[in-house]
Amino acid sequence: MAQRRRIIHVDMDAFYASVEQLDHPELRGKPVIVGGDPKSRGVVSAASYEVRPFGVHSAMPTAQALRLCPQAILVPGRMERYAEISQAIREIFESYTPLVEPLSLDEAFLDVTDSENLFGPAPAIGQAIKDRIRQQTHLTASVGVAPNKFLAKLASDLRKPDGFVVITEENRQAMLDPLPVGKIWGVGKVTEKALRDRGIETIGQLRTRTVIQLREIVGNAAEELRELAHGRDDRPVEPDRQCKSLSSEQTFAMDVADPDVLLGVLMEQVEEVAQRLRQRGLKAKTITLKLRYGDFRTVTRSQTFGESTNVTNLLWQTAARVFHQWHSRSGGPLRLLGFGVSGLEDERAGQQLLFPDPQEEKLKKLDQVVDKIRDRYGKRAVHRGIQTDFRKTETRD
């Protein structure tokens, strides 16, 4: 019999907004939005808990968020500051286990199965991590402890903010069954409505249905959905390994159908990934878009360059073209959008051209300037224009 895992999921509470309130005491207790310029199709990156009762959530257009809460305070993001604190938190994790799988700057899975001999039971480790994060960063985290990744992530979300929930093999069905089906990881509004329309409102009700019955409602996701309803998830924690790809993705609080909003999110993801490539002295051969529909289906769309690149404009134009091709053929409301690059190599690799493309050289110099500005003044100190009329989007082969 395989050893039972002990998994911890740590999720920082309203991370970007909380960092802004930490660094700027005048913002504490006030409705804070970390987001882009409402005049240039900016989107909300983070919303403090004070602004959420107004219906403001991440990935919402900033202009819409300010209409919902006119008194909200809009601040630009500072990715380098968030990354600094994230690294400090990561060091706390790694003092307990080398098996850390970061999902983003503000959340991660930890496998502490083999750490219990050194540090005690998993719940004690989870509480110690939570306490150290508060002591060292003055921020709060919600922590879930469970036998697998699905249950750990669900547990960390049950009592936010500043929550601590333990799910065991013994209490998992008692914890799961009363919860709405929307609590299952990946079930969006569309899937939840489809299930509710068939009389399935709780996880307990879903658990009693057969795979055949569920397949009529959710298609190929039926078997996975039923496994999760039983609290079963065999995925291991996958720690960072040699960098083979870089990516950025965002799960939306509500399914997003507006292509302009999705493009705004995609633009930010492309800029983030491109800057990370340049910081690491890398360039990429292939870009990939990850698109998860509201009904739980996930597809990817990729394109490979003739020559590897880390130029933001070239990555963006290709990403926009791939997005347009997807949207025109099978677009629909998305639960998640992600952008990634692979086929990485040293930016000095490959044949160096005797006569470089003048236009590409200009784009590289532009990237250098933008990187310096952002490093000094923050991620949102400068914005690139977003072309949303696909018929006019320029591409470069």
Short mmCIF file of C-alpha atoms in Angstrom, two decimals, residues 5-6 20 34 37 39 47 59 65 69 73 78 104 109 117 120 175 189 256 263 280 312 328 347 363 375 388:
data_model
loop_
_atom_site.label_atom_id
_atom_site.label_comp_id
_atom_site.label_asym_id
_atom_site.label_seq_id
_atom_site.Cartn_x
_atom_site.Cartn_y
_atom_site.Cartn_z
CA ARG A 5 0.79 11.84 1.49
CA ARG A 6 0.72 14.90 3.70
CA GLU A 20 0.42 47.65 -0.80
CA VAL A 34 -4.12 46.87 -7.74
CA ASP A 37 -5.06 52.25 -16.15
CA LYS A 39 -8.31 54.48 -19.79
CA ALA A 47 -8.60 43.40 -4.87
CA ALA A 59 -9.37 40.13 -14.12
CA ALA A 65 -14.31 47.97 -10.88
CA CYS A 69 -16.74 51.08 -6.08
CA ILE A 73 -8.08 53.49 -4.32
CA ARG A 78 5.04 46.50 -8.16
CA SER A 104 2.28 31.65 -8.57
CA PHE A 109 1.89 23.19 -2.59
CA ASN A 117 9.88 12.79 11.45
CA GLY A 120 6.07 16.75 13.78
CA MET A 175 -16.21 18.19 4.92
CA LYS A 189 -20.12 29.06 -13.43
CA VAL A 256 -14.70 35.97 -18.86
CA LEU A 263 -6.37 40.34 -24.49
CA ARG A 280 17.54 34.90 -17.20
CA THR A 312 8.17 41.29 -26.25
CA SER A 328 -12.69 33.00 -34.33
CA GLU A 347 20.07 34.10 -25.82
CA LEU A 363 12.36 46.46 -30.53
CA ASP A 375 12.74 47.60 -12.47
CA THR A 388 -7.67 44.56 -30.25
#
